[in-house]
Short mmCIF file of C-alpha atoms in Angstrom, two decimals:
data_model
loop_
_atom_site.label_atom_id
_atom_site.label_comp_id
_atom_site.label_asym_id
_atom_site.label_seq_id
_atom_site.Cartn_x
_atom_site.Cartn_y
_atom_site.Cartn_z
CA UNK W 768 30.67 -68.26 -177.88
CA UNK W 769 33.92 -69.62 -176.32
CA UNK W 770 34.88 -69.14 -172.57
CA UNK W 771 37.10 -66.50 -172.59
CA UNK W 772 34.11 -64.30 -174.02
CA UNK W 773 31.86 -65.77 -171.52
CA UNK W 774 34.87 -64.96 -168.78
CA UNK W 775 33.75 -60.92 -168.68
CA UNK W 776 30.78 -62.80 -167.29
CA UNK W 777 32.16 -64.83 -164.62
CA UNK W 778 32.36 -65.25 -160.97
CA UNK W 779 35.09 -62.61 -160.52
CA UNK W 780 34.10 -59.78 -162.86
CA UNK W 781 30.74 -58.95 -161.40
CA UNK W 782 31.98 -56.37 -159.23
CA UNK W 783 33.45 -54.47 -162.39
CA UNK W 784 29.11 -53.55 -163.11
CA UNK W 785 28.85 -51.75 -159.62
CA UNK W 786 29.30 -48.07 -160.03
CA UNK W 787 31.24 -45.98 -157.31
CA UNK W 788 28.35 -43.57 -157.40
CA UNK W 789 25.95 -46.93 -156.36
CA UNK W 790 28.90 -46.84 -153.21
CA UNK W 791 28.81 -43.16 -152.16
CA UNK W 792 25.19 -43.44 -152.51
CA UNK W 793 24.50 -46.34 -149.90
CA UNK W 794 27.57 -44.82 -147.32
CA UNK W 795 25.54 -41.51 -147.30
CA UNK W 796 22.48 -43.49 -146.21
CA UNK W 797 24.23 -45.18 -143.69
CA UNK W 798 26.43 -42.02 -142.21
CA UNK W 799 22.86 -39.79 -142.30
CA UNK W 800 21.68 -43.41 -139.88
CA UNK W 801 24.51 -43.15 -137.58
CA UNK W 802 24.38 -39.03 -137.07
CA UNK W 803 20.58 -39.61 -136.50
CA UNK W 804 21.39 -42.78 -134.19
CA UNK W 805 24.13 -40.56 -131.91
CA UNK W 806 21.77 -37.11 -131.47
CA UNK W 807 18.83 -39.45 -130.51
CA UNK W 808 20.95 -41.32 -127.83
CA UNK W 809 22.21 -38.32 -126.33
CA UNK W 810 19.36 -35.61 -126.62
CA UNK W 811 16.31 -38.02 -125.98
CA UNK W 812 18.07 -40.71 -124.09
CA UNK W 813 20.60 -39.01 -122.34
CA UNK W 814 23.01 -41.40 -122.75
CA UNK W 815 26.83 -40.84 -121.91
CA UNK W 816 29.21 -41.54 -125.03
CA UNK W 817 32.42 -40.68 -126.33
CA UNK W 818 30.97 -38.18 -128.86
CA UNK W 819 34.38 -36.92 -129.97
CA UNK W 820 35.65 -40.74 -131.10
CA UNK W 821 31.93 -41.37 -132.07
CA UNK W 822 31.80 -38.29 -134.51
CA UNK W 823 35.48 -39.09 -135.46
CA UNK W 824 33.91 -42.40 -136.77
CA UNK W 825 31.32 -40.66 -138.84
CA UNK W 826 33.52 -37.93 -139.98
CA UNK W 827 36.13 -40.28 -141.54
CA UNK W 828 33.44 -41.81 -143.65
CA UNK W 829 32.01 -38.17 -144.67
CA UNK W 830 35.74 -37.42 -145.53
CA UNK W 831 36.44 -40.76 -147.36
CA UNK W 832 32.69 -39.93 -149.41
CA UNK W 833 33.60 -36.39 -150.50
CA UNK W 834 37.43 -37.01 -151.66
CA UNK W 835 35.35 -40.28 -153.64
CA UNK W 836 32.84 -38.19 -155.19
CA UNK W 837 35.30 -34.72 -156.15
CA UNK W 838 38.48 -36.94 -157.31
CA UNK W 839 36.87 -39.63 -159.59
CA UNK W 840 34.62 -39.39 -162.39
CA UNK W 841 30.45 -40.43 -161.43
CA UNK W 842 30.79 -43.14 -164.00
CA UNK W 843 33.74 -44.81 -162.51
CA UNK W 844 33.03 -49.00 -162.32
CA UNK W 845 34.77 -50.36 -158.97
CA UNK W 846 37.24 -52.93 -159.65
CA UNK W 847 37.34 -56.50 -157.35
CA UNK W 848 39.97 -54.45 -154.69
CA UNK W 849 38.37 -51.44 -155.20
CA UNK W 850 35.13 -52.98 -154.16
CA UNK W 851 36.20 -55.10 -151.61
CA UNK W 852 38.39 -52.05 -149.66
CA UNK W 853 34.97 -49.99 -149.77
CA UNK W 854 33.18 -53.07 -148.03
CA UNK W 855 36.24 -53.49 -145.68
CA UNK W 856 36.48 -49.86 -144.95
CA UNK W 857 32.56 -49.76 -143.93
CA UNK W 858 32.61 -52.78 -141.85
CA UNK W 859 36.00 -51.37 -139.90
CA UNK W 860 34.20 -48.03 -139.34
CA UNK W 861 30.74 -49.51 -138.31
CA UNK W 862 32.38 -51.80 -135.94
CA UNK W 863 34.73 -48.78 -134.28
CA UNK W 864 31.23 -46.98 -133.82
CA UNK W 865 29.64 -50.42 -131.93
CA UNK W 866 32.93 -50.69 -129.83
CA UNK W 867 32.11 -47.18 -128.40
CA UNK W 868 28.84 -48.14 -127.93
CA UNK W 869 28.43 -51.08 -126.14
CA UNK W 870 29.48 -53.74 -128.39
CA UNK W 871 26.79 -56.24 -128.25
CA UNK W 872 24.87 -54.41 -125.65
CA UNK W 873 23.68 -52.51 -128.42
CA UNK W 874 20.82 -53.55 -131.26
CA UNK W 875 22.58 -52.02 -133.73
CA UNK W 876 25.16 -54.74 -133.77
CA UNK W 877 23.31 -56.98 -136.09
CA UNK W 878 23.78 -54.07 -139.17
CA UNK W 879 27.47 -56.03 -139.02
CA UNK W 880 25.78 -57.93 -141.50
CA UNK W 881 25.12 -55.77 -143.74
CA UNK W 882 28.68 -55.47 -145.45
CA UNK W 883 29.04 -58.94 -145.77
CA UNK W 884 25.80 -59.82 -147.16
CA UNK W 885 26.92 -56.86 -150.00
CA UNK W 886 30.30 -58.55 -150.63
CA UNK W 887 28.81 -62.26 -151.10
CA UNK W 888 26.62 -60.70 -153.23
CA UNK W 889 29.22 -58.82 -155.81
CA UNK W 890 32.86 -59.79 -154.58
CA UNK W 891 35.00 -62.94 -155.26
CA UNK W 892 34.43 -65.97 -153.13
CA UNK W 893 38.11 -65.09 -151.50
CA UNK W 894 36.85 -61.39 -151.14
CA UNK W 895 33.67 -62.62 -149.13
CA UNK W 896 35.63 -64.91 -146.91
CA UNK W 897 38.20 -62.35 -145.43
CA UNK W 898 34.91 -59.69 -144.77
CA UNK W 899 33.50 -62.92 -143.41
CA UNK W 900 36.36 -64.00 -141.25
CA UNK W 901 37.14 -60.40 -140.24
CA UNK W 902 33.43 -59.82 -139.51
CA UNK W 903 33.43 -63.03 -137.10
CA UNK W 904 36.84 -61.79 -135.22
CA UNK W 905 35.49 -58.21 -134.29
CA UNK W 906 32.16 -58.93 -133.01
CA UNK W 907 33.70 -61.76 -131.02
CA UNK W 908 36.11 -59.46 -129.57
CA UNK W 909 33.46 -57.31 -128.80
CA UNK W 910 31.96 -59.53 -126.60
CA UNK W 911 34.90 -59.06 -124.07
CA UNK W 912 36.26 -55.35 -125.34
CA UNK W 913 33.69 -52.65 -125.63
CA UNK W 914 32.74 -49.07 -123.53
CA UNK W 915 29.62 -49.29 -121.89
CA UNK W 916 26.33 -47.54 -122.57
CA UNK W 917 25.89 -45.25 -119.40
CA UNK W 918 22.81 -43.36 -118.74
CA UNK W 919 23.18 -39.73 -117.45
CA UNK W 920 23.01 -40.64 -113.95
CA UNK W 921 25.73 -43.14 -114.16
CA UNK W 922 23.67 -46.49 -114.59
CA UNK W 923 25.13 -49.04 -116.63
CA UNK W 924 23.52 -50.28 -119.05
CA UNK W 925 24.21 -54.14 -120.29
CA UNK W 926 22.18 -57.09 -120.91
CA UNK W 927 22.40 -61.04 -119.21
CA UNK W 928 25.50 -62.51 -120.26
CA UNK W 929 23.10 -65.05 -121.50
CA UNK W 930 21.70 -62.86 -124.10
CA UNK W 931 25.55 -61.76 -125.11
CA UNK W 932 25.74 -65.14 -126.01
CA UNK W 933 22.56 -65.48 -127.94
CA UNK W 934 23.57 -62.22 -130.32
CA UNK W 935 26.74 -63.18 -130.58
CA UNK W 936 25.73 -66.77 -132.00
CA UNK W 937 22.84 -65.36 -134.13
CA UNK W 938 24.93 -62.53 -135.99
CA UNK W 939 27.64 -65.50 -136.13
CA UNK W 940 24.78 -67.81 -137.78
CA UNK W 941 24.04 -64.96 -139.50
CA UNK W 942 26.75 -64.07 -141.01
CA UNK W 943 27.40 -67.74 -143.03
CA UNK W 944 24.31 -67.94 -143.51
CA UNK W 945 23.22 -64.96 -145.48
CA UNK W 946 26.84 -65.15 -147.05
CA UNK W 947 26.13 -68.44 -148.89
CA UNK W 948 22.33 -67.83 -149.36
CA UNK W 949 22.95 -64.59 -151.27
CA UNK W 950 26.10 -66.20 -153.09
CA UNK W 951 23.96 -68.90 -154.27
CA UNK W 952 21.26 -66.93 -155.29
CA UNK W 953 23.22 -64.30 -157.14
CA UNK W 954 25.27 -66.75 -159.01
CA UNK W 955 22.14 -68.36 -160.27
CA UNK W 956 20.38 -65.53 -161.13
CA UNK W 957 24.06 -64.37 -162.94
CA UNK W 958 24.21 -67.27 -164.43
CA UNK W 959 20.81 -67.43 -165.81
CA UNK W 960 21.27 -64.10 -167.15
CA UNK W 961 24.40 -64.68 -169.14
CA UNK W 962 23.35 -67.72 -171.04
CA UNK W 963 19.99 -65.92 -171.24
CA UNK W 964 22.37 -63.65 -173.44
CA UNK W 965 24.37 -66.48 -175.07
CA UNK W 966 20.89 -68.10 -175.72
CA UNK W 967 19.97 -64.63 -178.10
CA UNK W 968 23.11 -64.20 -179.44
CA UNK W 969 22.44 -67.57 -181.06
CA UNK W 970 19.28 -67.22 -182.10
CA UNK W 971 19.93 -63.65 -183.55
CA UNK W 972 23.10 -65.41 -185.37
CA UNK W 973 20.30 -68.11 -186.73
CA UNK W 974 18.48 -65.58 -187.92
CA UNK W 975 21.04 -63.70 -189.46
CA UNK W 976 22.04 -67.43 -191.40
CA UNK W 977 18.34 -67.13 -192.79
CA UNK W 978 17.58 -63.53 -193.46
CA UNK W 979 21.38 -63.84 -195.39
CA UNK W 980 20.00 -66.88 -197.53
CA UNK W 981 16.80 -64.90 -198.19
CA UNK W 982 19.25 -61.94 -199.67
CA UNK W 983 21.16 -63.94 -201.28
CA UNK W 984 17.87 -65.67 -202.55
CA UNK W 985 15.95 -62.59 -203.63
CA UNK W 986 19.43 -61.42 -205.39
CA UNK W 987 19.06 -64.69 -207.25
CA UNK W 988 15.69 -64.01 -208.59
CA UNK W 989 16.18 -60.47 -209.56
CA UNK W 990 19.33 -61.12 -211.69
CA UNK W 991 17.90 -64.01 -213.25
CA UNK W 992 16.23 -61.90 -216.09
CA UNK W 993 19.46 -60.01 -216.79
CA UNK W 994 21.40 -63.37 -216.66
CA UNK W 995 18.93 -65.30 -219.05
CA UNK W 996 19.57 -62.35 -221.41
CA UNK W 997 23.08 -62.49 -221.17
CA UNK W 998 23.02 -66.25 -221.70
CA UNK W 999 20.56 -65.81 -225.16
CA UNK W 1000 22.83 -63.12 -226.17
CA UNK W 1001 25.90 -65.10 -226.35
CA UNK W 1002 24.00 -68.09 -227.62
CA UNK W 1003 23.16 -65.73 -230.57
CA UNK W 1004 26.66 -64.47 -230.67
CA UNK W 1005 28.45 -67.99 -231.19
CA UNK W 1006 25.84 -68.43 -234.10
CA UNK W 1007 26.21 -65.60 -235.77
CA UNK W 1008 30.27 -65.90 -235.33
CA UNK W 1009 30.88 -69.16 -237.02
CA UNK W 1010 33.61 -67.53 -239.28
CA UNK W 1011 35.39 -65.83 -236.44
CA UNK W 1012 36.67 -68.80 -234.19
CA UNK W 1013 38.66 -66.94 -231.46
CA UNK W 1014 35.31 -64.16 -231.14
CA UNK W 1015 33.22 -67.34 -231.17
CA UNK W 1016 35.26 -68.54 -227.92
CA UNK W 1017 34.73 -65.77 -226.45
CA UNK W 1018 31.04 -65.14 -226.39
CA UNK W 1019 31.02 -69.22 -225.17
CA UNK W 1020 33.18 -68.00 -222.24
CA UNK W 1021 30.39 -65.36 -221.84
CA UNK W 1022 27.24 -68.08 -221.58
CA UNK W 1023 29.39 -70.31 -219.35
CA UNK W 1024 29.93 -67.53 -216.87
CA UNK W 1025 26.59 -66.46 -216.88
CA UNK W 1026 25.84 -70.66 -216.49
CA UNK W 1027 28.17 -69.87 -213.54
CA UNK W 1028 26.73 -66.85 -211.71
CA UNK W 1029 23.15 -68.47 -212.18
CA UNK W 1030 24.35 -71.46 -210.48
CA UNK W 1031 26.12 -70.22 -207.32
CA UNK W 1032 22.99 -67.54 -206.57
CA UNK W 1033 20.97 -71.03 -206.54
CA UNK W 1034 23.23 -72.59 -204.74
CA UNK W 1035 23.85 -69.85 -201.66
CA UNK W 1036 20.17 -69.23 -201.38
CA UNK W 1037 17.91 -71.95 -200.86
CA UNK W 1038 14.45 -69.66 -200.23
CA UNK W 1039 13.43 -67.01 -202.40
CA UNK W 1040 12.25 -63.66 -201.20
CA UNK W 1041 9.55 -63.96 -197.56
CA UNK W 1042 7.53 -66.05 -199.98
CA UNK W 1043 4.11 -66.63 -197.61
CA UNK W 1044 4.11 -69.66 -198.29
CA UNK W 1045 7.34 -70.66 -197.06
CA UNK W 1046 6.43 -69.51 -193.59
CA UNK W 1047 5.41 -72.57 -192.94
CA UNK W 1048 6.03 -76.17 -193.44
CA UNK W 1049 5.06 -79.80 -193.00
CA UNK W 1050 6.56 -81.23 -189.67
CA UNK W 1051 8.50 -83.95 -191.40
CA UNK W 1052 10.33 -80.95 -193.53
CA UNK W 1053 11.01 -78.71 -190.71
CA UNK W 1054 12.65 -82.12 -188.75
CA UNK W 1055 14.70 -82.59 -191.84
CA UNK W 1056 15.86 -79.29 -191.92
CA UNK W 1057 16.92 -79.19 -188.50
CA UNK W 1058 18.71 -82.45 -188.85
CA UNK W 1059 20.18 -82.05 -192.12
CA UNK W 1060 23.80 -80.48 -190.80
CA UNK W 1061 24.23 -83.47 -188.54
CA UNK W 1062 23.61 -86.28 -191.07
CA UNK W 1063 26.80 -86.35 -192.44
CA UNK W 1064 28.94 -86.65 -189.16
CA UNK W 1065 28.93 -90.60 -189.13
CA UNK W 1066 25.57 -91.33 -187.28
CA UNK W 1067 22.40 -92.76 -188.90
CA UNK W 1068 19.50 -90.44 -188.08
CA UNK W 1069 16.21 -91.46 -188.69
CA UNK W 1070 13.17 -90.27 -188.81
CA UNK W 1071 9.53 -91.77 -187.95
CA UNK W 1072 6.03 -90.34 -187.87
CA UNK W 1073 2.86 -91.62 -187.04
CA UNK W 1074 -0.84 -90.05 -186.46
CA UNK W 1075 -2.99 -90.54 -183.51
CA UNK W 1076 -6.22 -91.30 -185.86
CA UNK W 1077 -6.88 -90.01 -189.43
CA UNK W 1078 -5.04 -86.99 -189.40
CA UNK W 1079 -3.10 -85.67 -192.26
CA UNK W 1080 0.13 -84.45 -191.65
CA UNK W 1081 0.10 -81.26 -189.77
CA UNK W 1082 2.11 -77.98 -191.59
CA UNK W 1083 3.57 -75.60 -188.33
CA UNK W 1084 5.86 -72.56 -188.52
CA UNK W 1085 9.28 -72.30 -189.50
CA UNK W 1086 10.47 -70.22 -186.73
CA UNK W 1087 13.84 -69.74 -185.72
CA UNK W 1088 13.19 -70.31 -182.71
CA UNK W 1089 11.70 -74.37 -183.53
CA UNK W 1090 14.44 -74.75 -185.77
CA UNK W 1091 17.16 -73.90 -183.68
CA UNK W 1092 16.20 -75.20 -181.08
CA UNK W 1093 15.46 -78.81 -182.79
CA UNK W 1094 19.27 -78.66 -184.28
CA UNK W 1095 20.53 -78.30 -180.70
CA UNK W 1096 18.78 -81.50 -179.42
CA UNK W 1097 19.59 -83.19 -182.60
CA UNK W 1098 23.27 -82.06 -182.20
CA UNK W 1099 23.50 -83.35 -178.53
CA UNK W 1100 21.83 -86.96 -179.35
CA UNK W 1101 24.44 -87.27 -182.48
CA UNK W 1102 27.22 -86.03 -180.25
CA UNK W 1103 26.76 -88.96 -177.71
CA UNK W 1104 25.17 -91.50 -179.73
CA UNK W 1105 26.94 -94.48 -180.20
CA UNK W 1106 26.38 -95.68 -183.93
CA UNK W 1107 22.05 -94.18 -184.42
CA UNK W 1108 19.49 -91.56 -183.29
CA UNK W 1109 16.11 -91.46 -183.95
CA UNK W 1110 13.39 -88.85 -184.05
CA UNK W 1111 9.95 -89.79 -183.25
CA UNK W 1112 7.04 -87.32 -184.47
CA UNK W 1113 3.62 -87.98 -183.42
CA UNK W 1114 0.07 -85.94 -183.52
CA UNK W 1115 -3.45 -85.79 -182.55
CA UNK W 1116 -5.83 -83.22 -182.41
CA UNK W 1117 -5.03 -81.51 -179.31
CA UNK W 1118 -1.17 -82.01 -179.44
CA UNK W 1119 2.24 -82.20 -181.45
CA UNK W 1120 5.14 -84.61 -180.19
CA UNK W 1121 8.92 -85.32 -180.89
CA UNK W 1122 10.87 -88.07 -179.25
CA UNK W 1123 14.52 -87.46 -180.05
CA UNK W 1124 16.92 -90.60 -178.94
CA UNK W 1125 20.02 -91.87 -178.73
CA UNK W 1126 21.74 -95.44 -178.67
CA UNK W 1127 24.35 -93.64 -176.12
CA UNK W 1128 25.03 -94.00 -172.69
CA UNK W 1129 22.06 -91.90 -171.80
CA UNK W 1130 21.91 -88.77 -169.16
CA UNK W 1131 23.78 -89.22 -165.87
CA UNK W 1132 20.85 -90.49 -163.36
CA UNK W 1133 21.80 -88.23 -160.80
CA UNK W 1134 21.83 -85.04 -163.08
CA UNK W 1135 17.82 -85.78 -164.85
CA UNK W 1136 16.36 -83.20 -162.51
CA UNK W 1137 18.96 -80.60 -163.54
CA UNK W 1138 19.08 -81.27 -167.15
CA UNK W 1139 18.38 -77.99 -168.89
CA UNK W 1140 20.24 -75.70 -166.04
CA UNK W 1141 22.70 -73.02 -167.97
CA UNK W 1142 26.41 -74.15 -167.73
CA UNK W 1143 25.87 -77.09 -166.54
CA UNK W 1144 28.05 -80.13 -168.48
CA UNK W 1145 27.56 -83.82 -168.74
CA UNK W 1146 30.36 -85.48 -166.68
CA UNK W 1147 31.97 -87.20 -169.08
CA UNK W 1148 33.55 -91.39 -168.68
CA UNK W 1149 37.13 -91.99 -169.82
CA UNK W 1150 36.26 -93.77 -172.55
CA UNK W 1151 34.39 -90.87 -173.71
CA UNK W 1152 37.36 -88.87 -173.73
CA UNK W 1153 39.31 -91.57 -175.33
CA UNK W 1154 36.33 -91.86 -178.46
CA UNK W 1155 36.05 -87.99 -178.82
CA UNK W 1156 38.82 -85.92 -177.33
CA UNK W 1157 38.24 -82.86 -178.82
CA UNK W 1158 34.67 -82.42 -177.31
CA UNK W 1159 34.10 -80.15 -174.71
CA UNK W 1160 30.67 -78.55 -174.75
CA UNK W 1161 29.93 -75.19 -172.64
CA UNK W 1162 26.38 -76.35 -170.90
CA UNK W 1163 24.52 -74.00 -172.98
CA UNK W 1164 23.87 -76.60 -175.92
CA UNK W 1165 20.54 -77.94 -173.65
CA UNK W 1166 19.37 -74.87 -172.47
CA UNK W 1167 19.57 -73.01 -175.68
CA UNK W 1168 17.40 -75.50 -177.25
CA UNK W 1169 15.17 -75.67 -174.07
CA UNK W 1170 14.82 -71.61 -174.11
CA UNK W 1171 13.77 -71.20 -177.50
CA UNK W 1172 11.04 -74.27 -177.82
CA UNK W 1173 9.80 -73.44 -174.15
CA UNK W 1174 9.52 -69.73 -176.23
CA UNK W 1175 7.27 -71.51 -179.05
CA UNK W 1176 4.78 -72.57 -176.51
CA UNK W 1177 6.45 -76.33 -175.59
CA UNK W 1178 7.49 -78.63 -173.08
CA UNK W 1179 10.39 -80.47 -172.76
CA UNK W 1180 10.90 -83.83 -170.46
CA UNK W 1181 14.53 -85.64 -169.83
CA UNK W 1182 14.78 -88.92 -169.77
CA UNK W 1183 16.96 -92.35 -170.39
CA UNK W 1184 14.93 -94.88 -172.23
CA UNK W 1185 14.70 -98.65 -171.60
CA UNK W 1186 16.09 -101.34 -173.53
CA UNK W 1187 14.12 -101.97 -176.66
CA UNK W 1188 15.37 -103.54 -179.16
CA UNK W 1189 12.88 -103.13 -182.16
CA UNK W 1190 13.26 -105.37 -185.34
CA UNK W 1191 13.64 -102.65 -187.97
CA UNK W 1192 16.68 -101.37 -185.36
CA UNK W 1193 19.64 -102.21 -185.53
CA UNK W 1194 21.08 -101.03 -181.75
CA UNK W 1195 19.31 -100.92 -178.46
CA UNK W 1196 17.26 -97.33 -177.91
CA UNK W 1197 18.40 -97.17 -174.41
CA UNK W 1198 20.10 -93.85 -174.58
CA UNK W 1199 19.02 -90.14 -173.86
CA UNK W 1200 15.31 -89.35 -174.45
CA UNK W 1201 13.92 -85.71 -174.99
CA UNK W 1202 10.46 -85.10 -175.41
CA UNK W 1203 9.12 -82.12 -176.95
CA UNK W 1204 5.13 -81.34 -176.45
CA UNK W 1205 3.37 -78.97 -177.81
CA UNK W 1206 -0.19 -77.21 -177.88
CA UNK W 1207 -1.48 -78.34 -181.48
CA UNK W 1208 -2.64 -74.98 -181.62
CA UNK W 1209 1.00 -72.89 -180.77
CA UNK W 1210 2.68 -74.29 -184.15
CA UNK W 1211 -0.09 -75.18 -186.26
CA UNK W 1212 -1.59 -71.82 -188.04
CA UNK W 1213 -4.50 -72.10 -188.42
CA UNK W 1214 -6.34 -72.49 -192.10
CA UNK W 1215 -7.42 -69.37 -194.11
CA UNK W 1216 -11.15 -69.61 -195.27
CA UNK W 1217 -11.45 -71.39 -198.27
CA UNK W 1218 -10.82 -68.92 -201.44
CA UNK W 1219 -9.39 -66.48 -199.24
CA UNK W 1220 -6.50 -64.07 -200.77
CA UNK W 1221 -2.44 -65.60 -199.80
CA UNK W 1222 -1.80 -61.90 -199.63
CA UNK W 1223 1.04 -60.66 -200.66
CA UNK W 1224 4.77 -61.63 -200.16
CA UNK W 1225 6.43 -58.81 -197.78
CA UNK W 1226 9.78 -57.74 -199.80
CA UNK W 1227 13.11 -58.51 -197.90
CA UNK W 1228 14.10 -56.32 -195.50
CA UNK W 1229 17.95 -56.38 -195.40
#
């Protein structure tokens, strides 16, 4: 998946999923809270205010709803200005409303925050700091510029400049606050979601790879009869046509292209049709598998295994999933390994593990803790540049692989290894170091009774 794709994602598109019906929606709410707000001041509280400006207010926004919801379609999407001159509008009107009711004086001032918590949480960063900004300057000028609340009989009412103070630096606090809290959080949780999305596209484009070799594998089988024929045919053909040279040639050219169709079905398909028993497969074979399109890009890979006691080699599932996800740690160890990377497998009775690592320069120290995070990229040295300028990874490779292997019931550690220098090595193993633990049990099927039935092999679904 390349940027630009991953660009209808970003930071600056998100308002493009809010709906303009989601808008009207949340302005009714809040003009039904005002109207209710205004009759109970005056009817139960008897308090004096500008009703005509007040209702002027409200009516604007009931005016500004209705021409919304008669002139554009219910599925409209709300564009970044769009959005942001909604937000704007709402926080002009709401703060109109406080000035003609006692600015700070009145508890309602702290639903200022409301508008600008909604645009950190779906506008641009430069969106977010005008409301912010704009937000700041009006409740500060309502400190000093406001109409008082007046009771029927003429009494004032206003709290200790003291407390002025106090709301004014609490919605102010507020304000950045909330603003980069809900930024933060919504960018994560965005983030997460879209290489959540990149993380199935690849494993649905892995499976695609394998259900296409099992077509192309089942084809193979089913023409082989016709082929053989063909082939035995023409063999009987050129024997029978030993007096008739140029017919002779041409049942030759026949075998040979049957020779040729025979061999590039074998070749495109490796597996035959869901064959049972190819669901599974010793762990040494699925490591190979995973490895094998990295072995010829110029680094030695190799490959060790040892038991924890007298265990036989343990056979686990070929899923997607364990392959895919083994190929994208293998991929990042041969991408910044120096001249070797090896892969350690190791099992007990209780527990399966890999070591994959690296003579490279390792994992940045200060980014272990956040090694696996979606879109996050290894900072990379000058010289790095210099050895392989045409790299630039997305951040995804890591948590792909970490995704789909947590999915298969595993655990995966970070780490930069120590110097050891083994004697059968020839580099230092001082590089990156991923661990991958699993349950014995979550990749390991278990046996079927002894003389039980295989079953029988599902036919490919294309």
């Amino acid at each position: 998946m390349s940027q630009s794709e991953l660009g209808l994602l970003g930071d600056y598109e998100r308002s493009n999923f809010i709906r303009l019906r989601t808008m009207i929606l949340l302005r009714w709410v809040a003009i039904t809270g005002q109207i209710v707000a205004l009759v109970v001041a005056q009817r139960l509280y008897d308090l004096q205010l500008e009703l005509g400006l007040c209702y002027l207010a409200v009516g604007v926004a009931v005016i500004g709803n209705l021409v919304a919801m008669f002139i554009f379609p219910e599925n409209k999407r709300l564009s970044e200005t769009e959005n942001f001159l909604m937000v704007l509008f709402d926080l002009l009107q709401l703060c109109f409303l406080l000035f003609l009711t006692g600015g700070l004086n009145n508890p309602f001032s702290v639903l200022v925050l409301g508008p600008v918590t909604v645009s950190a949480v779906m506008l641009s960063l430069r969106s977010t700091v005008i409301l912010n900004a704009a937000a700041f300057g009006l409740i500060s000028a309502m400190v000093f510029a406001h109409l008082p609340l007046r009771t029927g009989d003429g009494v004032t009412l206003r709290i200790p400049d003291l407390f002025i103070f106090g709301q004014w630096a609490a919605i102010t606090i507020a304000l950045l606050f909330l603003s980069v809290y809900s930024r933060r959080i919504t960018r994560e949780m965005n983030a997460m979601s879209d290489a959540l999305a990149a993380t199935q596209m690849a494993l649905a484009r892995a499976q695609k790879l394998n259900d296409l070799g099992g077509v192309v594998a089942a084809a193979a089988h089913e023409l082989g009869t016709p082929l053989a024929t063909i082939k035995l045919t023409s063999s009987e053909l050129m024997e029978e046509l030993d007096d008739r040279p140029d017919l002779q040639d041409d049942a030759r050219l026949i075998r040979e292209q049957a020779n040729r169709c025979r061999d590039i079905l074998r070749s495109m398909g490796r597996a035959g049709k869901d064959d049972l028993h190819l669901r599974k497969a010793p762990l040494t074979a699925v490591l190979r598998e995973a490895a094998e399109p990295h072995e010829t890009r110029g680094k030695t890979i190799t490959l060790r295994e040892t038991a924890i006691g007298d265990l036989p080699q343990p056979e686990i599932l070929r899923r997607p999933e364990i392959i895919h996800g083994l190929r994208n740690l293998i991929q990042n160890a041969v991408d910044f390994a120096r001249t070797q990377v090896w892969i350690e497998a190791e099992w007990s009775r209780s527990h399966i593990t890999l070591r994959i690592l690296d003579d490279g320069e390792g994992f940045p120290p200060h980014l272990l803790g956040r090694i696996g995070d979606p879109f996050m990229r290894r900072r990379r040295s000058e010289a790095d540049r210099r050895a392989r300028p045409e790299y630039e990874g997305m951040g995804l490779g890591l948590f792909i692989a970490k995704t789909l292997l947590e999915r298969t019931g595993a655990e995966l550690s970070f780490a930069n290894g120590a110097e050891v220098t083994e004697p059968q090595d020839s580099g230092a193993r001082r590089g990156a170091v991923v661990e991958v633990v699993w349950p014995r049990e979550a990749i390991v099927p278990p046996n079927p009774p002894r003389g039980a039935a295989l079953g029988q092999n599902r036919p490919f679904d294309a």
